[in-house]
Short mmCIF file of C-alpha atoms in Angstrom, two decimals:
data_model
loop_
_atom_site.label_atom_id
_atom_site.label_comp_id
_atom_site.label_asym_id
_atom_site.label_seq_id
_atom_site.Cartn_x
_atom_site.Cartn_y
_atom_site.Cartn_z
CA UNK A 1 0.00 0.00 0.00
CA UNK A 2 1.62 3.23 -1.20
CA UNK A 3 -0.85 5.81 0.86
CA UNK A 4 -0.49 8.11 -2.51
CA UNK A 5 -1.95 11.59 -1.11
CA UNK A 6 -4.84 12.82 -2.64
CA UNK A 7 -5.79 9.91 -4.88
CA UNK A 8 -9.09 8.38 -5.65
CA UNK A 9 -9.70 4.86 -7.11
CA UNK A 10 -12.60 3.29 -8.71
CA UNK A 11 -13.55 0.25 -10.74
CA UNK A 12 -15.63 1.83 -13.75
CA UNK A 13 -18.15 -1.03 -14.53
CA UNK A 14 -20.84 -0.95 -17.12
CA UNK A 15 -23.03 -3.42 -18.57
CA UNK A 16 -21.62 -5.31 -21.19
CA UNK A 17 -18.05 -3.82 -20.82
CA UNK A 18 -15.07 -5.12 -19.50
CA UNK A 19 -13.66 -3.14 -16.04
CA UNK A 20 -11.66 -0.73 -15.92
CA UNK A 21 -9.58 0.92 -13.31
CA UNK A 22 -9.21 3.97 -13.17
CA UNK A 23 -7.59 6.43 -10.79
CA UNK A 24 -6.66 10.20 -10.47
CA UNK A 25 -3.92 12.54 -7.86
CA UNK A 26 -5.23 15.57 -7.17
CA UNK A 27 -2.00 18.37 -6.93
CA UNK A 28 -2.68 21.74 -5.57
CA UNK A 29 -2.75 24.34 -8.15
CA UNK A 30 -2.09 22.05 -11.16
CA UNK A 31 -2.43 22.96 -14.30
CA UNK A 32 -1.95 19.96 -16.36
CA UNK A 33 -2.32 16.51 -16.54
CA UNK A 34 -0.43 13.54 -17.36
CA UNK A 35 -2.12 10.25 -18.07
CA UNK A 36 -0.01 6.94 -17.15
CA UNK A 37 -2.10 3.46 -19.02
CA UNK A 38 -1.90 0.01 -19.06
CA UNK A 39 -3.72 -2.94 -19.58
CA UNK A 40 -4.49 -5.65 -16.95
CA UNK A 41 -5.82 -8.56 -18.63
CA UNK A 42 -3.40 -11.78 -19.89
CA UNK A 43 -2.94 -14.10 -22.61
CA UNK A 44 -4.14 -17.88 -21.85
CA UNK A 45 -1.77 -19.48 -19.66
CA UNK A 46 -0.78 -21.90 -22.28
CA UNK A 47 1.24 -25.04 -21.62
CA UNK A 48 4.84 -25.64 -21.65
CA UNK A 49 6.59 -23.74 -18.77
CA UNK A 50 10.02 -25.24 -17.44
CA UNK A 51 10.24 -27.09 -14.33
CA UNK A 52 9.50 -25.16 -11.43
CA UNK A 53 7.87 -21.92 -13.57
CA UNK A 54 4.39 -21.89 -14.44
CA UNK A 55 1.93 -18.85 -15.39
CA UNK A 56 0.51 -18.16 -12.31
CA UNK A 57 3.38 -19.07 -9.38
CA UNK A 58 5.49 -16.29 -9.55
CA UNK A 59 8.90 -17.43 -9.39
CA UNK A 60 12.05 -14.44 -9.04
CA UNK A 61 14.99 -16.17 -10.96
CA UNK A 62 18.29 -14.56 -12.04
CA UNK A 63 16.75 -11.30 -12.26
CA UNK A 64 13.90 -12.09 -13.85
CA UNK A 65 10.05 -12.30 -12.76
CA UNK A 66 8.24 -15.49 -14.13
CA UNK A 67 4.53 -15.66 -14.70
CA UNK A 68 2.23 -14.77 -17.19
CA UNK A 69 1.28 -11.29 -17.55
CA UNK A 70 4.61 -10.77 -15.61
CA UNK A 71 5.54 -8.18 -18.53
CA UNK A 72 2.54 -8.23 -20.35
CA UNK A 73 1.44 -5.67 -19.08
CA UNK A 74 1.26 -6.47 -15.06
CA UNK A 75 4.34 -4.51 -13.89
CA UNK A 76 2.74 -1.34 -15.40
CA UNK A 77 0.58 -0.09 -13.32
CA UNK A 78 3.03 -0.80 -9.98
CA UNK A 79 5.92 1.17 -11.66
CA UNK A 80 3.28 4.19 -12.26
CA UNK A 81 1.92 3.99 -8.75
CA UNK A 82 5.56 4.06 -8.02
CA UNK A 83 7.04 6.72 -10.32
CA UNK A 84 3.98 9.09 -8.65
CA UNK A 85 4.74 8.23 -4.98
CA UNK A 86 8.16 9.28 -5.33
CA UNK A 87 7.36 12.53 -7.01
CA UNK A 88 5.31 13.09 -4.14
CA UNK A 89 8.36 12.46 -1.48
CA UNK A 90 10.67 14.57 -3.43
CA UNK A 91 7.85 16.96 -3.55
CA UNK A 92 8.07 17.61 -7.24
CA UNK A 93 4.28 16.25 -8.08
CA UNK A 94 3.52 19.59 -10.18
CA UNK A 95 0.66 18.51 -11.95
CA UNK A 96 -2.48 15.65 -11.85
CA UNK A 97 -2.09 12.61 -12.48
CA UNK A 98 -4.85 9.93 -14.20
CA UNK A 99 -4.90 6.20 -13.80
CA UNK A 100 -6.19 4.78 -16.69
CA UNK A 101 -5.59 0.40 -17.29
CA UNK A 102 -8.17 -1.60 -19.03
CA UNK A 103 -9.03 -5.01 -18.43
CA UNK A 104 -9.76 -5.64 -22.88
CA UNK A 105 -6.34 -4.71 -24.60
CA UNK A 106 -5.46 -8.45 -25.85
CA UNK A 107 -9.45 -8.45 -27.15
CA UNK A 108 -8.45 -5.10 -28.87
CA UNK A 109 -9.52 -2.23 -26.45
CA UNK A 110 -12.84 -2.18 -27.51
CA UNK A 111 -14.40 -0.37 -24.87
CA UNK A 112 -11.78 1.98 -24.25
CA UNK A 113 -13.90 4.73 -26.06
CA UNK A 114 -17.15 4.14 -23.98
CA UNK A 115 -14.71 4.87 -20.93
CA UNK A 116 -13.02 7.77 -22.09
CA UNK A 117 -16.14 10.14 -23.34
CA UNK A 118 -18.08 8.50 -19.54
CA UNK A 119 -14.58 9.77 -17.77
CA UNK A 120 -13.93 13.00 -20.13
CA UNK A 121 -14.89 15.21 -17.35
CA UNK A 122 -12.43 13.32 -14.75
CA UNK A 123 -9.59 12.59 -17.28
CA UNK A 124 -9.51 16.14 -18.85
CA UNK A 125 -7.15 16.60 -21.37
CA UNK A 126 -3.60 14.91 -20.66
CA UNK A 127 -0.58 17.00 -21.84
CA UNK A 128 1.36 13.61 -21.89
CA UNK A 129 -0.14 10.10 -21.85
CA UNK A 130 2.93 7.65 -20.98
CA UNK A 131 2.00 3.47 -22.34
CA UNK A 132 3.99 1.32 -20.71
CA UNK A 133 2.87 -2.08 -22.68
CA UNK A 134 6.21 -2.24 -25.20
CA UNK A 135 9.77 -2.41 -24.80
CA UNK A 136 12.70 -2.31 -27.37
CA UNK A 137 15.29 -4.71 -28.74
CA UNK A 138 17.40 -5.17 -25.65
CA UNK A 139 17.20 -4.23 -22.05
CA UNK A 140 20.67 -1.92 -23.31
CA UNK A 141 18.64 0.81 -24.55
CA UNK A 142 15.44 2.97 -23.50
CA UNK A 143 13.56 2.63 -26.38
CA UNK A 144 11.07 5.30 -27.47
CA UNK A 145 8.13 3.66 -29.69
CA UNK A 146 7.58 5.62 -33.01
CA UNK A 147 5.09 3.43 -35.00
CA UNK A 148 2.63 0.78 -34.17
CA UNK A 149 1.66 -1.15 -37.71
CA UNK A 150 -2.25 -1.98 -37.40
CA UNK A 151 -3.34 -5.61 -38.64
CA UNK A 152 -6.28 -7.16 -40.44
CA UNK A 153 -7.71 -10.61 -39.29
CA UNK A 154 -9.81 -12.90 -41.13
CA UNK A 155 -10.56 -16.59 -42.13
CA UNK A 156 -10.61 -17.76 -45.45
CA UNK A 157 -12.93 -21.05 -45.93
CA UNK A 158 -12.67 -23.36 -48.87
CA UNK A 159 -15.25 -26.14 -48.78
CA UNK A 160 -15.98 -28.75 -51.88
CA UNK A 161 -17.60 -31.62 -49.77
CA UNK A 162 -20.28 -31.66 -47.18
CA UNK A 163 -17.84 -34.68 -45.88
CA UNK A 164 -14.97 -36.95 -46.23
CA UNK A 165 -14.40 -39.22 -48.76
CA UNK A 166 -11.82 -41.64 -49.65
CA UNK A 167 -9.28 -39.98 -51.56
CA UNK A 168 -9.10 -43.28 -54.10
CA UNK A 169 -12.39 -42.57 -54.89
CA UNK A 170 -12.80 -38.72 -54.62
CA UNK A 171 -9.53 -37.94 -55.90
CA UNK A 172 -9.12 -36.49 -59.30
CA UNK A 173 -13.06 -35.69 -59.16
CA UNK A 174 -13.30 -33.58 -56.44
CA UNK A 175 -11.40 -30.10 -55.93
CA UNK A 176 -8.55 -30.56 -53.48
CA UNK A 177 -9.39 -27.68 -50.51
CA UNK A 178 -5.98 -27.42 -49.62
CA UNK A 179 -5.02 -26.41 -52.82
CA UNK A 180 -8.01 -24.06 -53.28
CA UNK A 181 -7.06 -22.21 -50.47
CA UNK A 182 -3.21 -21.82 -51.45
CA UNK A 183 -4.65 -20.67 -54.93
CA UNK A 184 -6.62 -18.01 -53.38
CA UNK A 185 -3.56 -16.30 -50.72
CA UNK A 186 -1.58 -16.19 -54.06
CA UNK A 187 -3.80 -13.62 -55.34
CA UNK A 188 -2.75 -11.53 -52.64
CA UNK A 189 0.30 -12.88 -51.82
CA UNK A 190 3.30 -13.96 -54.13
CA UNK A 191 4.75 -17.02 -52.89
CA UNK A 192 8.14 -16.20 -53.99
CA UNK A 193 8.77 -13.23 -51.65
CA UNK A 194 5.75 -12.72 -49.81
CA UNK A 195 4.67 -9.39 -51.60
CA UNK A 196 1.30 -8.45 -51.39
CA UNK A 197 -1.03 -5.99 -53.42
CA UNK A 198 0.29 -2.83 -54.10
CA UNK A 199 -2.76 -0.75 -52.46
CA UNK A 200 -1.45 -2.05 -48.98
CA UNK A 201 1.77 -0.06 -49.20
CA UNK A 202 2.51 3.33 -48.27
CA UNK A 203 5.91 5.62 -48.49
CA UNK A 204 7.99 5.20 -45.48
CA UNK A 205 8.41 9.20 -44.31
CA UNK A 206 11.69 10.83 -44.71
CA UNK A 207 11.92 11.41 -40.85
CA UNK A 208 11.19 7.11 -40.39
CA UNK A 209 13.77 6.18 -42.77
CA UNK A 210 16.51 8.72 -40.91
CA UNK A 211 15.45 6.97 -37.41
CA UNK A 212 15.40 3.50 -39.01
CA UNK A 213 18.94 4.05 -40.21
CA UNK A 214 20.35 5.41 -36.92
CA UNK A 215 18.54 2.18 -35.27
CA UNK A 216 19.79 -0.32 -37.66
CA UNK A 217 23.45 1.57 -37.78
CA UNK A 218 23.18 0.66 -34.17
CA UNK A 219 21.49 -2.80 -33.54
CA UNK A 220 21.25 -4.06 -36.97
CA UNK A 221 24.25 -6.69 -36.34
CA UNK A 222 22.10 -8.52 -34.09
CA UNK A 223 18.81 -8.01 -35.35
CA UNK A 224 18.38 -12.07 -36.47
CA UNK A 225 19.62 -12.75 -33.06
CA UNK A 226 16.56 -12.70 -31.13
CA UNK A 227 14.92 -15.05 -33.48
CA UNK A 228 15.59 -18.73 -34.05
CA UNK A 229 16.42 -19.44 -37.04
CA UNK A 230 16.45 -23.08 -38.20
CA UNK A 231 19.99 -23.90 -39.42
CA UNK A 232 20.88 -22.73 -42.65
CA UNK A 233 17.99 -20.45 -43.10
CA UNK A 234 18.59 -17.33 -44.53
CA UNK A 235 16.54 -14.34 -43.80
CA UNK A 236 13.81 -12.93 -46.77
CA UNK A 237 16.51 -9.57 -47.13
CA UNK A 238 20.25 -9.32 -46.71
CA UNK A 239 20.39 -6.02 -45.47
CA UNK A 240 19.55 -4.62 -42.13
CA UNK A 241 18.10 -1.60 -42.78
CA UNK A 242 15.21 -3.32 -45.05
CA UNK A 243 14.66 -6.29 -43.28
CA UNK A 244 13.95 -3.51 -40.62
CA UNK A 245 11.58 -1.54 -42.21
CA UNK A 246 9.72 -5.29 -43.89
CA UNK A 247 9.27 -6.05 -39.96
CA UNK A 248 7.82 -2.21 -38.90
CA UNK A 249 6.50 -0.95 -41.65
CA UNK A 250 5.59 -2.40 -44.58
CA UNK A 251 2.96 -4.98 -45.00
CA UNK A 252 3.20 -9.05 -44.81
CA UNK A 253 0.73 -11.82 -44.16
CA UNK A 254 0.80 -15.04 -41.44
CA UNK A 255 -1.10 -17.73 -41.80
CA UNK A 256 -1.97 -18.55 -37.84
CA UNK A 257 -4.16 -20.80 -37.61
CA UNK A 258 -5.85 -23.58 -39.67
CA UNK A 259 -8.92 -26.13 -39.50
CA UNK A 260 -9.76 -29.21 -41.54
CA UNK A 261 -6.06 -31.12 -41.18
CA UNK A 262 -5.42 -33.88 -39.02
CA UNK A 263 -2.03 -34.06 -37.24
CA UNK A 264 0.14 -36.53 -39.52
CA UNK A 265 0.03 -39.28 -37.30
CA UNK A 266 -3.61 -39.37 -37.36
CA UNK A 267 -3.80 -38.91 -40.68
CA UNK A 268 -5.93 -41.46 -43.55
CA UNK A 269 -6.58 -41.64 -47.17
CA UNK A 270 -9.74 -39.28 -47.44
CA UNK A 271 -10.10 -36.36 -48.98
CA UNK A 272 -10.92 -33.49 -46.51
CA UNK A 273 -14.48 -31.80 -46.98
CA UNK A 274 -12.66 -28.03 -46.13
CA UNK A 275 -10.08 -26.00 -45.31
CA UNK A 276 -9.98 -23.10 -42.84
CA UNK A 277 -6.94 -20.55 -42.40
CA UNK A 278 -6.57 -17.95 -40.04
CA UNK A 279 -4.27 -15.24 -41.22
CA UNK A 280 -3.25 -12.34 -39.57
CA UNK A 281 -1.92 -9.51 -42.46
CA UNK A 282 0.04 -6.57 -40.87
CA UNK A 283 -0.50 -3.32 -42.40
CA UNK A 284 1.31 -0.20 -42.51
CA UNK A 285 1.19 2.64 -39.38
CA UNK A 286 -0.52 5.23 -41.91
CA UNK A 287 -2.93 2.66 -43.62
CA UNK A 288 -6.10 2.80 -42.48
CA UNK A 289 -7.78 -0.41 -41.44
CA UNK A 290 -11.07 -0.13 -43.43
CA UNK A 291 -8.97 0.45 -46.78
CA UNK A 292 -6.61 -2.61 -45.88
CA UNK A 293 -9.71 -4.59 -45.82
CA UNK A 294 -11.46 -3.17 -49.16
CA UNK A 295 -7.77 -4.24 -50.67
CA UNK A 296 -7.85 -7.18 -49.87
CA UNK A 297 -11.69 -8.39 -50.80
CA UNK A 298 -10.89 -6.51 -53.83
CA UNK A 299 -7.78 -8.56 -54.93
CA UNK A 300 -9.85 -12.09 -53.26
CA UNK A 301 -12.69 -10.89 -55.53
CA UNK A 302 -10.97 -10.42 -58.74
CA UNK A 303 -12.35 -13.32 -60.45
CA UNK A 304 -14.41 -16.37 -59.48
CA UNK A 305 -12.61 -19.57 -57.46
CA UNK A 306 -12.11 -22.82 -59.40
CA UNK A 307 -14.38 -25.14 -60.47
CA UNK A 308 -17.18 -22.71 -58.29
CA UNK A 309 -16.30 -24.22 -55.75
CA UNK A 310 -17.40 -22.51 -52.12
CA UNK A 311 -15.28 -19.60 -50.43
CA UNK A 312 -15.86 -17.42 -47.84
CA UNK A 313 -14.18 -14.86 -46.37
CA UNK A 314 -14.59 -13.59 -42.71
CA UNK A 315 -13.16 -10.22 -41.23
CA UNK A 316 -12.64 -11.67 -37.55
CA UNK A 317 -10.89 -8.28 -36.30
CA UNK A 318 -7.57 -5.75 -36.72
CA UNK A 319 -6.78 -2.41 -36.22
CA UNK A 320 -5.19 0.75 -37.44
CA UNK A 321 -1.91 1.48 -36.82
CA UNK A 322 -0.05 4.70 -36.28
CA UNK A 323 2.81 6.72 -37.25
CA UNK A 324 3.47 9.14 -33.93
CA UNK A 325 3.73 12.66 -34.57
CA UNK A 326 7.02 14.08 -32.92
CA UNK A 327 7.47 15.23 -29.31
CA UNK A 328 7.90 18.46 -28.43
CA UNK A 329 11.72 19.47 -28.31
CA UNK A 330 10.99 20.13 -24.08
CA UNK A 331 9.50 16.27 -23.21
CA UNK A 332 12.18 14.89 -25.74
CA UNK A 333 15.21 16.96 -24.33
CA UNK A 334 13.58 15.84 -20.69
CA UNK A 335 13.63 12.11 -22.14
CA UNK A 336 17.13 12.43 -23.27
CA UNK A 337 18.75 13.75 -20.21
CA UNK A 338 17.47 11.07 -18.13
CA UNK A 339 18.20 8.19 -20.26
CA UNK A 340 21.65 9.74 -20.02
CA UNK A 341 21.61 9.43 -16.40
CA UNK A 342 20.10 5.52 -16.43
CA UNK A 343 21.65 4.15 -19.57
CA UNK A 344 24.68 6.59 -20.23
CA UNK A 345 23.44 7.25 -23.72
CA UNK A 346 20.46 8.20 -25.91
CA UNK A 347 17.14 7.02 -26.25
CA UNK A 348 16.32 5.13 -29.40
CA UNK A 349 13.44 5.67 -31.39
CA UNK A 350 12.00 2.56 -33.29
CA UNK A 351 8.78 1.01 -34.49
CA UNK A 352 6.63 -1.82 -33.25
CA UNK A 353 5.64 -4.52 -35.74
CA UNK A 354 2.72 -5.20 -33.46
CA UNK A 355 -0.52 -3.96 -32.77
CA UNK A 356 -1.87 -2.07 -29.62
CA UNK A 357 -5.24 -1.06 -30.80
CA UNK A 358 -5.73 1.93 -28.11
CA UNK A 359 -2.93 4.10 -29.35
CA UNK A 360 -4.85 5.34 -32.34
CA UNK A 361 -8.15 5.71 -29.89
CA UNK A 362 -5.77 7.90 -27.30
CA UNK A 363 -4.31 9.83 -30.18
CA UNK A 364 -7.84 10.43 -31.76
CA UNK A 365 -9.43 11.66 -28.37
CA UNK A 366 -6.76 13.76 -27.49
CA UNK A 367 -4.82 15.18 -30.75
CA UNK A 368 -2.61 17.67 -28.75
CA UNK A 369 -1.32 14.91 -26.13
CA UNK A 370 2.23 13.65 -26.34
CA UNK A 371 2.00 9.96 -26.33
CA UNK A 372 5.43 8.66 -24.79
CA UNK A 373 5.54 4.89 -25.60
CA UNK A 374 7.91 2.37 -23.80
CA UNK A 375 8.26 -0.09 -21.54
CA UNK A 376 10.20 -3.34 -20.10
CA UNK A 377 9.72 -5.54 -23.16
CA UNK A 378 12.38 -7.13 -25.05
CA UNK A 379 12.11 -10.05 -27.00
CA UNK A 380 13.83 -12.62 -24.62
CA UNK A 381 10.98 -11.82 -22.07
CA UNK A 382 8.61 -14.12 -23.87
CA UNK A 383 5.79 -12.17 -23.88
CA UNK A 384 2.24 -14.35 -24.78
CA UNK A 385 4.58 -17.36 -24.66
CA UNK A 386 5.14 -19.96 -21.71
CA UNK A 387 8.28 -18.77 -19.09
CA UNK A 388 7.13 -15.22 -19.69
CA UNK A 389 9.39 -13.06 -17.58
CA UNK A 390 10.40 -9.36 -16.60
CA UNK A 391 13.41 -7.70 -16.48
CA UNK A 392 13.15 -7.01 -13.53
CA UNK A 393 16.53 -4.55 -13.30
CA UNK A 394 15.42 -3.11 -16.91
CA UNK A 395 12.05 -2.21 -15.77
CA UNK A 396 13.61 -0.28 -12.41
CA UNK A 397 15.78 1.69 -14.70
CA UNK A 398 12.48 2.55 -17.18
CA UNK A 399 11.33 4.02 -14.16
CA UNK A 400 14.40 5.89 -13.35
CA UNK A 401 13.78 7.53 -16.77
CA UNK A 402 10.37 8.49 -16.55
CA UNK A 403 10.85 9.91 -13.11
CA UNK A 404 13.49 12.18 -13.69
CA UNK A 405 11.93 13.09 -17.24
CA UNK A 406 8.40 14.22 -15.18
CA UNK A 407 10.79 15.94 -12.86
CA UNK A 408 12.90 17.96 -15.45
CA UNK A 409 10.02 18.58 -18.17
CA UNK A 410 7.58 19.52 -15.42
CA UNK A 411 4.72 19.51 -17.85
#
């Protein structure tokens, strides 16, 4: 219990809405406001945890916190509490603060705008809204988050039986599903380098490409490190800068998730009756969502599938992304000193190949708000996997930093 002065917590509730908590600090003659979110809700628990870890025993090993939601996003709101109560002992708490964590981010933050225009009155207008819920590359580095790409999801069904049949008998008669549905991603996607249609690309910005070089001039040497790559697999681009900018910016598809096969060791001679996929397409920052989506039903659409046979295509969900607009020369100065002081160098700016569907939401309710995104992640911690962990030293020092920034910028 922290015994913040002046602070006021509730549990918004509303029919059909997930929770939210929300909080504010009253400061004597404040001016401004500064918002601190975060999300409180987890990813399944999954299966697969080492020996003595599992998602909800937390375990404190070599510096790191175990559990899920550990990093994602559960430290976030402690660290705020935190970062406030020591303004307030040092006496340099010169403005209000708002609480603000929702209980829906990994569903996509869908009620985030019901809660913000019922709390308008009590949240005001933030000068800075600080999102804890990323990270960087390394725990080396405070990371400052310059683009989010949005996403599209959807399922793409291919059905040419209302059953099995044996494939001796079916075969050569009946239309193959798999195949159906690997004909139909290639008119969006061309299997030899994963390009997709040309309305789903936009120009990188002058500004991007100058902080993409000064990131990948920096951390581009290790850049396949934090991924395993199978043995002798090279990566889709040679060169740092663009295998940089295919992973923040521009746009490329997964296949996630598929129904109708059986697990090979389980499989027979029949021919399947469909074929589901679940893909997940990643879109540019500036691309708007709804025009993703008309792209792509446009280039699915083009002509009819084989042999007639049944398709469907379901939008199950996405997002916008965003392309920040600067901070203001005072907050990033502010920044920059104290990562000095924590990290004995710059911050970084970079860009999120991810999706965190309230950033556009805050950024559309309150245009004139400096949204300062960061956090503990980094790509060892696991995040959505089993043995998620935090950092726990990294996250302290993230702290540091936005501490001494609210002290110095004194918004």
């Amino acid at each position: 219990k922290q015994e913040i002065k002046n602070a006021n917590f509730s549990m918004e509730k509303a029919e059909g809405k997930t929770p939210l908590l929300f909080g504010t600090v009253d400061t004597p003659d404040a001016k401004t406001t500064v918002m601190f979110y975060g999300h409180l809700d987890k990813q399944p628990p999954l299966s697969g945890w080492a020996d003595g870890l599992g998602p909800y025993t937390p375990v404190l090993k070599d510096g790191f916190l175990y559990g899920r939601g550990s990093l994602d996003d559960g430290y976030a709101f402690f660290m705020s509490v935190l970062i406030v109560k020591a303004l307030q002992i040092a006496n340099r708490l010169r403005f209000r603060v708002v609480f603000f964590f929702e209980t829906d981010e990994e569903s996509g933050s869908n009620d985030v705008p019901y809660y913000l225009e019922k709390l308008k009155d009590r949240v005001k207008t933030p000068d800075t809204i600080f999102i804890a819920d990323l990270g960087g590359f390394d725990a080396s580095t405070f990371y400052l988050t310059q683009s989010i790409r949005g996403s599209v999801k959807f399922e793409l069904t291919a059905q040419s039986l209302t059953q099995g049949a044996h494939a001796g008998d079916a075969g050569g008669i009946v239309p193959e599903t798999f195949r159906l549905a690997r004909h139909l991603l290639d008119r969006i996607e061309r299997p030899s380098d994963g390009a997709l249609p040309q309305s789903l690309y936009t120009k990188v910005p002058l500004e991007y490409y100058r902080q993409a070089r000064a990131f990948t001039s920096e951390k581009g040497p290790a850049l396949l490190a934090m991924l395993p790559l199978a043995e002798g697999v090279r990566p889709c681009r040679s060169d740092a800068l663009e295998l940089y900018l295919n992973a923040v910016w521009r746009p490329n598809l997964t296949t996630v998730g598929v129904d109708g096969l059986l697990p090979t060791a389980e499989a027979g001679n029949v021919l399947r009756p469909l074929t589901r996929l679940a893909i997940d397409v990643r879109i540019p920052p500036d691309l708007p969502h709804q025009k993703a989506i008309e792209g792509l039903r446009a280039a699915f659409e083009s002509t009819p599938p084989l042999y007639d046979t049944t398709v469907s295509l379901k939008d199950v969900g996405g997002c916008s992304g965003i392309n920040l607009k600067p901070l203001k020369n005072s907050l990033k100065d502010a920044i920059t000193s104290s990562c000095k002081s924590s990290f004995g160098k710059d911050p970084l700016f970079w860009g999120c190949g991810a999706s965190i569907g309230c950033v556009p939401m805050f950024d559309a309710a309150f245009p004139n708000s400096a949204l300062v995104i960061c956090g503990a992640g980094t790509p060892d911690s696991l995040p959505h996997s089993p043995n998620e962990r935090l950092n726990v030293s990294y996250m302290i020092k993230i702290a540091k930093v936005i501490y001494s920034a609210l002290d110095v910028y004194n918004p």
